C-alpha cells in the first residue's frame, strides 16, 4: 500500500513526455532502418535495428517498475556504492571491453552489448548530489571544490580515453555546481578556454590570440578603472593565455585523433571533404534541408529510404525527423525536449531535500546537453562527437541509461510527500 500511494504521486506530465518521445524515437528508427531490410519487415524482427529497439523498449517498462518500487531513500543511502560500481565497470573496459570502431567502450554478450558509460551519468549525478547534500560541504571552500570536481572528472578521465564525445557531456555538471555555490570564475575560465581554443584553430597563430587577449585586458582595465595591484593579476592571466595558446597546437596534433582533427577542420571551413570525413555532415544537411516546412511524409524520405546518411538510426536520427516531418515536426520534437527539461527543473525547485534538488538539476542538465549537442551536430554547427539523442537514437544502453536517470528522479519527486 505504501508503494502504491507513492506511485500515485508520480509526475505524469513527465511520464507522458517520456513515453511520447520513446514512441516517436522508435518510429524514426523504423523508418531509417527500412533501406536495409531484407525480411518481411516485422516490427519484432530481431535481425533489424527497429526489432531490437522494440525489445529494448519492452524491457524498459519492468526496469521502470523496479525503480519506482524501490524506496526513494535507497538512492541517497547507496549513492556512493552505485558510483563506485559504475566507475569500476568503466575501468573494466580496459581489460574486458570489446572494441567497436576503434573504441573499447562495450561489454559484449553475444549479439548484444552494454555500454557502461551510459549508466555512469546517473551514478555520477547521485554521487554528486550525495556529496553536496552534506551540511558540512561548502563550495566556497577550495577543499570541497576539489572533491566535487573529482567526483565529476574521475569518470571523465576513464571515459575520455575511449570516447571523448561522451566525456564532453560531463561538462554540464559544472553548471549544476555553479547553481549550488561554485565560484563563477570556474565557468568563466572554462568558457574562455573554449573561445581561445577555437581562435587558435581558426588563426593557427598564437601571437594573434595573445594580442586579442591583451587588448581585452587593456579595455577592461580602463573601463573598470582597476587599481594597480590588479595589473599583476592581468599579467598572470596574459601569461596563462600565452601558455594555453602555444599548447593548443600540440594537443590538437598529438592528443586528438585524426578523425577528430578532420571534423574540427571541416566545421571551421579549413578542410572540404564531402566524400570522406565530411560525408556524414553533408548528407545530414541535405536530408534535413530537403524536408522543407512540413516534410516529405512518414516513410517517404528519399535520403532516408536511400540510406544516404550513415549511422542514421543512431547519432543522426534527427535527420529522419527533419526530412520526413519537416521544420514543423522538428520544432515539435525540440519543443517536447525543452518541455521535459523545464518540467524537471520545476520539479527540482520544489524538492524538500537538497539531495533530490541537486540530482534533479543534474538530470535536466544531462538531457539538455545531449539533445542540444546532438541536434547542433546533425545541423553541422558542432563537430561530430557521437552524442546520441535521448529516447530517439538506437541502442539499449542509451535508452535504459536515460530511463534510469529520469525515473530515479521521478521516484524522488513522488517520495517528497514523505519528506520532513
mmCIF file of C-alpha atoms in Angstrom:
data_model
loop_
_atom_site.group_PDB
_atom_site.id
_atom_site.type_symbol
_atom_site.label_atom_id
_atom_site.label_comp_id
_atom_site.label_asym_id
_atom_site.label_seq_id
_atom_site.Cartn_x
_atom_site.Cartn_y
_atom_site.Cartn_z
ATOM 1 C CA UNK A 1 0.000 0.000 0.000
ATOM 2 C CA UNK A 2 2.842 2.336 0.822
ATOM 3 C CA UNK A 3 4.471 1.879 -2.594
ATOM 4 C CA UNK A 4 1.095 2.276 -4.271
ATOM 5 C CA UNK A 5 0.451 5.617 -2.560
ATOM 6 C CA UNK A 6 3.902 6.870 -3.596
ATOM 7 C CA UNK A 7 3.311 5.697 -7.166
ATOM 8 C CA UNK A 8 0.161 7.791 -7.284
ATOM 9 C CA UNK A 9 2.301 10.916 -6.794
ATOM 10 C CA UNK A 10 4.425 10.275 -9.885
ATOM 11 C CA UNK A 11 4.577 13.311 -12.154
ATOM 12 C CA UNK A 12 2.500 12.088 -15.067
ATOM 13 C CA UNK A 13 3.368 15.060 -17.262
ATOM 14 C CA UNK A 14 6.993 13.884 -17.321
ATOM 15 C CA UNK A 15 5.903 10.285 -17.858
ATOM 16 C CA UNK A 16 3.707 11.215 -20.842
ATOM 17 C CA UNK A 17 6.537 13.252 -22.380
ATOM 18 C CA UNK A 18 8.901 10.303 -21.861
ATOM 19 C CA UNK A 19 6.534 7.769 -23.458
ATOM 20 C CA UNK A 20 5.782 10.080 -26.385
ATOM 21 C CA UNK A 21 9.477 10.679 -27.080
ATOM 22 C CA UNK A 22 10.230 6.933 -26.913
ATOM 23 C CA UNK A 23 7.406 6.127 -29.353
ATOM 24 C CA UNK A 24 8.470 8.886 -31.732
ATOM 25 C CA UNK A 25 12.047 7.658 -31.458
ATOM 26 C CA UNK A 26 11.080 4.108 -32.424
ATOM 27 C CA UNK A 27 9.019 5.336 -35.383
ATOM 28 C CA UNK A 28 12.069 7.172 -36.727
ATOM 29 C CA UNK A 29 14.378 4.201 -36.128
ATOM 30 C CA UNK A 30 11.910 2.048 -38.054
ATOM 31 C CA UNK A 31 11.884 4.495 -40.949
ATOM 32 C CA UNK A 32 15.663 4.918 -41.042
ATOM 33 C CA UNK A 33 16.222 1.133 -40.997
ATOM 34 C CA UNK A 34 13.892 0.149 -43.850
ATOM 35 C CA UNK A 35 16.533 0.721 -46.515
ATOM 36 C CA UNK A 36 18.460 -2.321 -45.242
ATOM 37 C CA UNK A 37 15.507 -4.632 -44.532
ATOM 38 C CA UNK A 38 15.721 -7.999 -46.274
ATOM 39 C CA UNK A 39 12.921 -9.864 -44.474
ATOM 40 C CA UNK A 40 9.189 -9.302 -44.172
ATOM 41 C CA UNK A 41 9.558 -6.058 -42.220
ATOM 42 C CA UNK A 42 8.049 -7.414 -38.994
ATOM 43 C CA UNK A 43 8.460 -4.917 -36.168
ATOM 44 C CA UNK A 44 9.643 -7.771 -33.916
ATOM 45 C CA UNK A 45 12.380 -8.933 -36.291
ATOM 46 C CA UNK A 46 15.468 -9.002 -34.017
ATOM 47 C CA UNK A 47 17.781 -9.068 -37.022
ATOM 48 C CA UNK A 48 16.796 -5.445 -37.686
ATOM 49 C CA UNK A 49 17.595 -2.352 -35.637
ATOM 50 C CA UNK A 50 13.952 -1.489 -35.100
ATOM 51 C CA UNK A 51 13.213 -5.034 -33.897
ATOM 52 C CA UNK A 52 15.995 -4.882 -31.328
ATOM 53 C CA UNK A 53 14.867 -1.409 -30.275
ATOM 54 C CA UNK A 54 11.352 -2.744 -29.747
ATOM 55 C CA UNK A 55 12.848 -5.363 -27.412
ATOM 56 C CA UNK A 56 14.815 -2.682 -25.559
ATOM 57 C CA UNK A 57 11.646 -0.611 -25.145
ATOM 58 C CA UNK A 58 9.726 -3.643 -23.868
ATOM 59 C CA UNK A 59 12.433 -4.263 -21.258
ATOM 60 C CA UNK A 60 12.319 -0.614 -20.224
ATOM 61 C CA UNK A 61 8.942 -0.929 -18.515
ATOM 62 C CA UNK A 62 9.906 -3.627 -15.973
ATOM 63 C CA UNK A 63 13.026 -1.539 -15.336
ATOM 64 C CA UNK A 64 10.811 1.452 -14.540
ATOM 65 C CA UNK A 65 8.696 -0.652 -12.165
ATOM 66 C CA UNK A 66 11.813 -1.765 -10.280
ATOM 67 C CA UNK A 67 12.966 1.857 -9.932
ATOM 68 C CA UNK A 68 9.578 3.018 -8.699
ATOM 69 C CA UNK A 69 9.066 0.216 -6.187
ATOM 70 C CA UNK A 70 12.460 0.712 -4.544
ATOM 71 C CA UNK A 71 12.309 3.046 -1.552
ATOM 72 C CA UNK A 72 13.277 6.588 -2.516
ATOM 73 C CA UNK A 73 15.866 6.831 0.255
ATOM 74 C CA UNK A 74 17.716 3.847 -1.232
ATOM 75 C CA UNK A 75 19.227 6.002 -3.971
ATOM 76 C CA UNK A 76 20.579 8.522 -1.470
ATOM 77 C CA UNK A 77 21.813 5.924 1.018
ATOM 78 C CA UNK A 78 23.695 3.861 -1.565
ATOM 79 C CA UNK A 79 24.732 6.660 -3.952
ATOM 80 C CA UNK A 80 28.434 6.147 -3.185
ATOM 81 C CA UNK A 81 28.169 2.387 -3.723
ATOM 82 C CA UNK A 82 26.372 2.862 -7.052
ATOM 83 C CA UNK A 83 29.024 5.373 -8.128
ATOM 84 C CA UNK A 84 31.881 3.039 -7.176
ATOM 85 C CA UNK A 85 30.354 0.108 -9.064
ATOM 86 C CA UNK A 86 29.827 2.341 -12.096
ATOM 87 C CA UNK A 87 33.424 3.579 -12.095
ATOM 88 C CA UNK A 88 34.727 0.018 -11.736
ATOM 89 C CA UNK A 89 32.560 -1.093 -14.665
ATOM 90 C CA UNK A 90 34.147 1.599 -16.835
ATOM 91 C CA UNK A 91 37.648 0.691 -15.652
ATOM 92 C CA UNK A 92 36.914 -2.948 -16.502
ATOM 93 C CA UNK A 93 36.630 -1.989 -20.169
ATOM 94 C CA UNK A 94 40.415 -1.716 -20.330
ATOM 95 C CA UNK A 95 40.565 -5.479 -19.748
ATOM 96 C CA UNK A 96 37.261 -6.942 -20.902
ATOM 97 C CA UNK A 97 35.939 -4.258 -23.277
ATOM 98 C CA UNK A 98 35.003 -5.003 -26.863
ATOM 99 C CA UNK A 99 36.400 -2.647 -29.479
ATOM 100 C CA UNK A 100 33.733 -1.130 -31.750
ATOM 101 C CA UNK A 101 35.000 1.278 -34.441
ATOM 102 C CA UNK A 102 38.258 1.657 -32.555
ATOM 103 C CA UNK A 103 36.609 2.413 -29.201
ATOM 104 C CA UNK A 104 36.677 -0.264 -26.492
ATOM 105 C CA UNK A 105 33.647 1.022 -24.592
ATOM 106 C CA UNK A 106 31.337 -2.016 -24.723
ATOM 107 C CA UNK A 107 30.860 -5.287 -22.878
ATOM 108 C CA UNK A 108 29.785 -7.889 -25.417
ATOM 109 C CA UNK A 109 27.125 -10.544 -24.708
ATOM 110 C CA UNK A 110 26.637 -12.384 -27.970
ATOM 111 C CA UNK A 111 24.888 -10.094 -30.435
ATOM 112 C CA UNK A 112 24.072 -7.614 -27.676
ATOM 113 C CA UNK A 113 26.306 -5.184 -25.841
ATOM 114 C CA UNK A 114 26.257 -2.958 -22.778
ATOM 115 C CA UNK A 115 27.903 0.458 -22.677
ATOM 116 C CA UNK A 116 28.621 1.307 -19.013
ATOM 117 C CA UNK A 117 29.279 4.983 -19.729
ATOM 118 C CA UNK A 118 25.548 5.430 -20.401
ATOM 119 C CA UNK A 119 24.752 4.374 -16.825
ATOM 120 C CA UNK A 120 27.648 6.312 -15.301
ATOM 121 C CA UNK A 121 25.805 9.607 -15.838
ATOM 122 C CA UNK A 122 23.074 8.685 -13.348
ATOM 123 C CA UNK A 123 25.661 7.235 -10.941
ATOM 124 C CA UNK A 124 27.761 10.412 -11.076
ATOM 125 C CA UNK A 125 24.669 12.566 -10.570
ATOM 126 C CA UNK A 126 23.728 10.525 -7.499
ATOM 127 C CA UNK A 127 27.239 10.733 -6.040
ATOM 128 C CA UNK A 128 27.465 14.471 -6.650
ATOM 129 C CA UNK A 129 24.037 15.069 -5.110
ATOM 130 C CA UNK A 130 25.020 12.927 -2.117
ATOM 131 C CA UNK A 131 28.211 14.901 -1.518
ATOM 132 C CA UNK A 132 26.653 18.345 -1.971
ATOM 133 C CA UNK A 133 23.752 17.484 0.354
ATOM 134 C CA UNK A 134 26.185 17.096 3.266
ATOM 135 C CA UNK A 135 25.558 20.080 5.550
ATOM 136 C CA UNK A 136 29.304 20.475 6.109
ATOM 137 C CA UNK A 137 30.070 20.896 2.400
ATOM 138 C CA UNK A 138 30.584 24.473 1.240
ATOM 139 C CA UNK A 139 31.574 25.084 -2.375
ATOM 140 C CA UNK A 140 33.233 28.351 -1.366
ATOM 141 C CA UNK A 141 35.941 26.221 0.286
ATOM 142 C CA UNK A 142 38.732 25.013 -2.013
ATOM 143 C CA UNK A 143 38.891 21.516 -0.491
ATOM 144 C CA UNK A 144 35.185 20.936 -1.101
ATOM 145 C CA UNK A 145 35.516 22.299 -4.630
ATOM 146 C CA UNK A 146 38.300 19.824 -5.397
ATOM 147 C CA UNK A 147 36.313 16.861 -4.055
ATOM 148 C CA UNK A 148 33.171 17.845 -6.002
ATOM 149 C CA UNK A 149 35.160 18.307 -9.211
ATOM 150 C CA UNK A 150 36.966 14.994 -8.635
ATOM 151 C CA UNK A 151 33.613 13.172 -8.414
ATOM 152 C CA UNK A 152 32.761 14.534 -11.853
ATOM 153 C CA UNK A 153 36.115 14.279 -13.593
ATOM 154 C CA UNK A 154 37.212 10.838 -12.389
ATOM 155 C CA UNK A 155 34.751 9.026 -14.697
ATOM 156 C CA UNK A 156 35.551 11.640 -17.376
ATOM 157 C CA UNK A 157 39.199 10.560 -17.381
ATOM 158 C CA UNK A 158 38.229 6.907 -17.787
ATOM 159 C CA UNK A 159 35.544 7.512 -20.418
ATOM 160 C CA UNK A 160 37.537 10.131 -22.333
ATOM 161 C CA UNK A 161 40.255 7.630 -23.222
ATOM 162 C CA UNK A 162 37.764 5.547 -25.219
ATOM 163 C CA UNK A 163 35.038 8.049 -26.041
ATOM 164 C CA UNK A 164 35.858 11.798 -25.844
ATOM 165 C CA UNK A 165 32.356 12.686 -27.047
ATOM 166 C CA UNK A 166 30.647 11.004 -24.092
ATOM 167 C CA UNK A 167 33.132 12.644 -21.719
ATOM 168 C CA UNK A 168 32.034 16.051 -23.055
ATOM 169 C CA UNK A 169 28.589 15.507 -21.532
ATOM 170 C CA UNK A 170 30.028 15.743 -18.028
ATOM 171 C CA UNK A 171 30.854 19.431 -18.514
ATOM 172 C CA UNK A 172 27.204 20.183 -17.701
ATOM 173 C CA UNK A 173 27.898 19.244 -14.085
ATOM 174 C CA UNK A 174 29.876 22.494 -13.787
ATOM 175 C CA UNK A 175 26.634 24.401 -14.304
ATOM 176 C CA UNK A 176 24.980 22.365 -11.534
ATOM 177 C CA UNK A 177 27.929 23.063 -9.230
ATOM 178 C CA UNK A 178 27.665 26.766 -10.072
ATOM 179 C CA UNK A 179 23.975 26.608 -9.163
ATOM 180 C CA UNK A 180 24.997 25.185 -5.780
ATOM 181 C CA UNK A 181 27.646 27.800 -4.994
ATOM 182 C CA UNK A 182 30.766 27.073 -7.061
ATOM 183 C CA UNK A 183 32.562 30.390 -7.777
ATOM 184 C CA UNK A 184 31.683 31.788 -11.185
ATOM 185 C CA UNK A 185 35.293 32.043 -12.330
ATOM 186 C CA UNK A 186 35.299 28.272 -12.938
ATOM 187 C CA UNK A 187 32.623 28.677 -15.615
ATOM 188 C CA UNK A 188 34.280 31.824 -16.955
ATOM 189 C CA UNK A 189 37.628 30.030 -17.216
ATOM 190 C CA UNK A 190 36.078 27.050 -18.993
ATOM 191 C CA UNK A 191 34.181 29.268 -21.438
ATOM 192 C CA UNK A 192 37.292 31.373 -22.088
ATOM 193 C CA UNK A 193 39.364 28.239 -22.738
ATOM 194 C CA UNK A 194 36.844 27.106 -25.377
ATOM 195 C CA UNK A 195 36.947 30.525 -27.091
ATOM 196 C CA UNK A 196 40.760 30.584 -27.051
ATOM 197 C CA UNK A 197 40.879 27.025 -28.388
ATOM 198 C CA UNK A 198 38.618 27.908 -31.317
ATOM 199 C CA UNK A 199 40.549 31.132 -32.019
ATOM 200 C CA UNK A 200 43.783 29.160 -32.148
ATOM 201 C CA UNK A 201 42.314 26.634 -34.587
ATOM 202 C CA UNK A 202 40.980 29.429 -36.796
ATOM 203 C CA UNK A 203 44.071 31.653 -36.801
ATOM 204 C CA UNK A 204 46.730 28.992 -36.204
ATOM 205 C CA UNK A 205 48.811 31.859 -34.793
ATOM 206 C CA UNK A 206 49.310 32.087 -31.000
ATOM 207 C CA UNK A 207 50.566 35.687 -31.260
ATOM 208 C CA UNK A 208 47.247 36.865 -32.698
ATOM 209 C CA UNK A 209 45.348 35.154 -29.873
ATOM 210 C CA UNK A 210 47.692 36.625 -27.244
ATOM 211 C CA UNK A 211 47.267 40.054 -28.815
ATOM 212 C CA UNK A 212 43.459 39.773 -28.690
ATOM 213 C CA UNK A 213 43.636 38.677 -25.039
ATOM 214 C CA UNK A 214 45.941 41.612 -24.208
ATOM 215 C CA UNK A 215 43.557 44.054 -25.919
ATOM 216 C CA UNK A 216 40.606 42.693 -23.912
ATOM 217 C CA UNK A 217 42.576 43.081 -20.673
ATOM 218 C CA UNK A 218 43.558 46.665 -21.524
ATOM 219 C CA UNK A 219 39.975 47.623 -22.384
ATOM 220 C CA UNK A 220 38.768 46.021 -19.160
ATOM 221 C CA UNK A 221 41.478 47.893 -17.207
ATOM 222 C CA UNK A 222 40.375 51.332 -18.379
ATOM 223 C CA UNK A 223 36.682 50.511 -18.315
ATOM 224 C CA UNK A 224 36.741 49.200 -14.753
ATOM 225 C CA UNK A 225 39.483 51.532 -13.509
ATOM 226 C CA UNK A 226 41.218 48.660 -11.794
ATOM 227 C CA UNK A 227 43.647 49.537 -9.035
ATOM 228 C CA UNK A 228 47.362 48.929 -9.501
ATOM 229 C CA UNK A 229 47.568 45.614 -7.720
ATOM 230 C CA UNK A 230 45.258 44.064 -10.328
ATOM 231 C CA UNK A 231 47.851 44.795 -13.016
ATOM 232 C CA UNK A 232 49.750 41.832 -11.609
ATOM 233 C CA UNK A 233 46.666 39.645 -11.913
ATOM 234 C CA UNK A 234 46.199 40.808 -15.519
ATOM 235 C CA UNK A 235 49.830 39.946 -16.236
ATOM 236 C CA UNK A 236 49.389 36.469 -14.799
ATOM 237 C CA UNK A 237 46.265 35.947 -16.913
ATOM 238 C CA UNK A 238 48.154 37.024 -20.041
ATOM 239 C CA UNK A 239 50.970 34.579 -19.277
ATOM 240 C CA UNK A 240 48.457 31.752 -18.808
ATOM 241 C CA UNK A 241 46.775 32.691 -22.100
ATOM 242 C CA UNK A 242 50.155 32.546 -23.826
ATOM 243 C CA UNK A 243 50.945 29.106 -22.370
ATOM 244 C CA UNK A 244 47.487 27.824 -23.310
ATOM 245 C CA UNK A 245 47.725 29.235 -26.845
ATOM 246 C CA UNK A 246 51.081 27.623 -27.543
ATOM 247 C CA UNK A 247 49.867 24.300 -26.122
ATOM 248 C CA UNK A 248 46.743 24.118 -28.315
ATOM 249 C CA UNK A 249 48.678 23.111 -31.424
ATOM 250 C CA UNK A 250 50.495 20.357 -29.555
ATOM 251 C CA UNK A 251 47.270 18.986 -28.046
ATOM 252 C CA UNK A 252 45.390 19.240 -31.345
ATOM 253 C CA UNK A 253 48.102 17.469 -33.340
ATOM 254 C CA UNK A 254 49.288 14.923 -30.776
ATOM 255 C CA UNK A 255 46.372 14.171 -28.449
ATOM 256 C CA UNK A 256 43.388 14.422 -30.796
ATOM 257 C CA UNK A 257 42.891 11.537 -33.195
ATOM 258 C CA UNK A 258 42.942 12.177 -36.927
ATOM 259 C CA UNK A 259 39.160 11.907 -37.372
ATOM 260 C CA UNK A 260 38.649 14.437 -34.558
ATOM 261 C CA UNK A 261 41.056 16.869 -36.240
ATOM 262 C CA UNK A 262 39.295 16.373 -39.565
ATOM 263 C CA UNK A 263 35.882 17.101 -38.059
ATOM 264 C CA UNK A 264 37.058 20.345 -36.462
ATOM 265 C CA UNK A 265 38.765 21.434 -39.679
ATOM 266 C CA UNK A 266 35.616 20.767 -41.705
ATOM 267 C CA UNK A 267 33.450 22.629 -39.193
ATOM 268 C CA UNK A 268 35.791 25.634 -39.276
ATOM 269 C CA UNK A 269 35.884 25.607 -43.086
ATOM 270 C CA UNK A 270 39.594 24.776 -43.224
ATOM 271 C CA UNK A 271 39.003 21.464 -44.979
ATOM 272 C CA UNK A 272 36.408 20.368 -47.542
ATOM 273 C CA UNK A 273 35.907 16.620 -47.940
ATOM 274 C CA UNK A 274 32.341 15.856 -48.951
ATOM 275 C CA UNK A 275 33.200 12.294 -49.980
ATOM 276 C CA UNK A 276 35.318 11.416 -46.958
ATOM 277 C CA UNK A 277 35.146 12.583 -43.346
ATOM 278 C CA UNK A 278 32.659 15.331 -44.254
ATOM 279 C CA UNK A 279 30.242 12.960 -45.984
ATOM 280 C CA UNK A 280 28.053 12.358 -42.920
ATOM 281 C CA UNK A 281 27.513 16.038 -42.185
ATOM 282 C CA UNK A 282 26.948 16.878 -45.862
ATOM 283 C CA UNK A 283 24.284 14.173 -46.269
ATOM 284 C CA UNK A 284 22.741 15.141 -42.934
ATOM 285 C CA UNK A 285 22.332 18.754 -44.069
ATOM 286 C CA UNK A 286 20.842 17.607 -47.393
ATOM 287 C CA UNK A 287 18.326 15.339 -45.652
ATOM 288 C CA UNK A 288 17.173 17.954 -43.153
ATOM 289 C CA UNK A 289 17.058 20.733 -45.716
ATOM 290 C CA UNK A 290 15.022 18.639 -48.155
ATOM 291 C CA UNK A 291 12.214 18.281 -45.601
ATOM 292 C CA UNK A 292 11.044 21.845 -46.024
ATOM 293 C CA UNK A 293 8.284 23.135 -43.775
ATOM 294 C CA UNK A 294 6.088 20.062 -43.391
ATOM 295 C CA UNK A 295 8.368 17.235 -44.534
ATOM 296 C CA UNK A 296 8.013 14.610 -47.217
ATOM 297 C CA UNK A 297 5.768 12.398 -45.112
ATOM 298 C CA UNK A 298 6.449 9.428 -42.828
ATOM 299 C CA UNK A 299 8.390 6.654 -44.616
ATOM 300 C CA UNK A 300 8.633 8.904 -47.688
ATOM 301 C CA UNK A 301 12.070 10.434 -47.138
ATOM 302 C CA UNK A 302 14.189 9.814 -50.226
ATOM 303 C CA UNK A 303 17.504 10.377 -48.424
ATOM 304 C CA UNK A 304 16.348 8.125 -45.605
ATOM 305 C CA UNK A 305 14.964 5.357 -47.837
ATOM 306 C CA UNK A 306 18.071 5.521 -49.967
ATOM 307 C CA UNK A 307 20.334 5.033 -46.956
ATOM 308 C CA UNK A 308 22.445 8.075 -47.848
ATOM 309 C CA UNK A 309 23.028 9.187 -44.242
ATOM 310 C CA UNK A 310 25.422 6.812 -42.428
ATOM 311 C CA UNK A 311 24.521 5.848 -38.843
ATOM 312 C CA UNK A 312 21.123 7.462 -39.348
ATOM 313 C CA UNK A 313 19.447 5.221 -36.776
ATOM 314 C CA UNK A 314 21.907 6.278 -34.049
ATOM 315 C CA UNK A 315 23.630 9.664 -33.791
ATOM 316 C CA UNK A 316 21.966 11.058 -36.944
ATOM 317 C CA UNK A 317 18.397 10.021 -36.164
ATOM 318 C CA UNK A 318 17.246 13.645 -36.148
ATOM 319 C CA UNK A 319 17.865 13.798 -39.903
ATOM 320 C CA UNK A 320 14.912 11.432 -40.334
ATOM 321 C CA UNK A 321 12.753 13.825 -38.333
ATOM 322 C CA UNK A 322 13.903 16.770 -40.427
ATOM 323 C CA UNK A 323 13.361 15.073 -43.780
ATOM 324 C CA UNK A 324 10.059 13.292 -43.148
ATOM 325 C CA UNK A 325 8.445 15.619 -40.597
ATOM 326 C CA UNK A 326 9.918 18.902 -41.803
ATOM 327 C CA UNK A 327 10.616 22.082 -39.883
ATOM 328 C CA UNK A 328 7.307 21.936 -38.017
ATOM 329 C CA UNK A 329 7.834 18.334 -36.933
ATOM 330 C CA UNK A 330 11.406 19.116 -35.856
ATOM 331 C CA UNK A 331 10.124 22.075 -33.880
ATOM 332 C CA UNK A 332 7.616 19.821 -32.103
ATOM 333 C CA UNK A 333 10.342 17.328 -31.168
ATOM 334 C CA UNK A 334 12.625 20.088 -29.884
ATOM 335 C CA UNK A 335 9.676 21.604 -28.017
ATOM 336 C CA UNK A 336 8.995 18.308 -26.268
ATOM 337 C CA UNK A 337 12.611 18.013 -25.142
ATOM 338 C CA UNK A 338 12.548 21.588 -23.879
ATOM 339 C CA UNK A 339 9.247 20.929 -22.092
ATOM 340 C CA UNK A 340 10.697 17.844 -20.369
ATOM 341 C CA UNK A 341 13.838 19.708 -19.265
ATOM 342 C CA UNK A 342 11.815 22.670 -17.957
ATOM 343 C CA UNK A 343 9.421 20.304 -16.171
ATOM 344 C CA UNK A 344 12.338 18.590 -14.426
ATOM 345 C CA UNK A 345 13.775 21.967 -13.368
ATOM 346 C CA UNK A 346 10.358 22.944 -12.000
ATOM 347 C CA UNK A 347 10.143 19.689 -10.051
ATOM 348 C CA UNK A 348 13.717 20.104 -8.805
ATOM 349 C CA UNK A 349 12.924 23.533 -7.382
ATOM 350 C CA UNK A 350 10.069 22.191 -5.288
ATOM 351 C CA UNK A 351 12.045 19.351 -3.687
ATOM 352 C CA UNK A 352 12.257 19.296 0.103
ATOM 353 C CA UNK A 353 15.792 17.877 0.247
ATOM 354 C CA UNK A 354 18.982 19.233 -1.257
ATOM 355 C CA UNK A 355 19.897 15.755 -2.467
ATOM 356 C CA UNK A 356 16.773 15.494 -4.634
ATOM 357 C CA UNK A 357 17.115 19.053 -5.892
ATOM 358 C CA UNK A 358 20.748 18.670 -6.960
ATOM 359 C CA UNK A 359 20.016 15.334 -8.621
ATOM 360 C CA UNK A 360 17.062 16.882 -10.456
ATOM 361 C CA UNK A 361 19.255 19.635 -11.859
ATOM 362 C CA UNK A 362 21.780 17.016 -12.960
ATOM 363 C CA UNK A 363 19.040 15.137 -14.824
ATOM 364 C CA UNK A 364 17.812 18.309 -16.548
ATOM 365 C CA UNK A 365 21.365 19.289 -17.471
ATOM 366 C CA UNK A 366 22.309 15.899 -18.915
ATOM 367 C CA UNK A 367 19.161 15.683 -21.038
ATOM 368 C CA UNK A 368 19.620 19.263 -22.234
ATOM 369 C CA UNK A 369 23.258 18.952 -23.302
ATOM 370 C CA UNK A 370 22.518 15.651 -25.060
ATOM 371 C CA UNK A 371 19.709 16.906 -27.258
ATOM 372 C CA UNK A 372 21.358 20.312 -27.789
ATOM 373 C CA UNK A 373 24.735 18.895 -28.900
ATOM 374 C CA UNK A 374 23.152 16.113 -30.974
ATOM 375 C CA UNK A 375 20.910 18.472 -32.935
ATOM 376 C CA UNK A 376 23.716 21.021 -33.345
ATOM 377 C CA UNK A 377 25.886 18.162 -34.607
ATOM 378 C CA UNK A 378 23.472 16.989 -37.309
ATOM 379 C CA UNK A 379 22.892 20.596 -38.400
ATOM 380 C CA UNK A 380 26.620 20.988 -38.968
ATOM 381 C CA UNK A 381 27.188 23.709 -36.360
ATOM 382 C CA UNK A 382 29.044 21.408 -33.954
ATOM 383 C CA UNK A 383 31.681 18.727 -34.639
ATOM 384 C CA UNK A 384 30.519 15.111 -34.901
ATOM 385 C CA UNK A 385 31.297 13.737 -31.438
ATOM 386 C CA UNK A 386 28.999 10.714 -31.203
ATOM 387 C CA UNK A 387 26.363 12.076 -28.806
ATOM 388 C CA UNK A 388 23.018 10.177 -29.025
ATOM 389 C CA UNK A 389 19.638 11.892 -28.992
ATOM 390 C CA UNK A 390 17.836 10.801 -25.779
ATOM 391 C CA UNK A 391 14.986 8.290 -26.311
ATOM 392 C CA UNK A 392 15.440 8.571 -30.106
ATOM 393 C CA UNK A 393 18.816 7.106 -31.000
ATOM 394 C CA UNK A 394 19.061 3.339 -31.391
ATOM 395 C CA UNK A 395 20.574 1.388 -28.506
ATOM 396 C CA UNK A 396 19.547 -0.387 -25.342
ATOM 397 C CA UNK A 397 22.264 1.112 -23.121
ATOM 398 C CA UNK A 398 21.339 4.659 -24.081
ATOM 399 C CA UNK A 399 17.598 4.110 -23.654
ATOM 400 C CA UNK A 400 17.990 2.352 -20.309
ATOM 401 C CA UNK A 401 20.567 4.867 -19.080
ATOM 402 C CA UNK A 402 18.275 7.830 -19.764
ATOM 403 C CA UNK A 403 15.290 5.937 -18.330
ATOM 404 C CA UNK A 404 17.138 5.170 -15.092
ATOM 405 C CA UNK A 405 18.350 8.777 -14.892
ATOM 406 C CA UNK A 406 14.833 10.197 -15.294
ATOM 407 C CA UNK A 407 12.779 7.760 -13.246
ATOM 408 C CA UNK A 408 15.062 7.798 -10.211
ATOM 409 C CA UNK A 409 14.294 11.498 -10.030
ATOM 410 C CA UNK A 410 10.567 10.964 -10.588
ATOM 411 C CA UNK A 411 10.672 8.462 -7.731
ATOM 412 C CA UNK A 412 12.364 11.067 -5.512
ATOM 413 C CA UNK A 413 9.765 13.636 -6.516
ATOM 414 C CA UNK A 414 6.932 11.221 -5.714
ATOM 415 C CA UNK A 415 8.542 10.449 -2.368
ATOM 416 C CA UNK A 416 8.704 14.087 -1.293
ATOM 417 C CA UNK A 417 5.254 13.718 0.305
ATOM 418 C CA UNK A 418 7.004 11.578 2.932
ATOM 419 C CA UNK A 419 9.868 14.043 3.494
ATOM 420 C CA UNK A 420 10.005 16.268 6.505
#
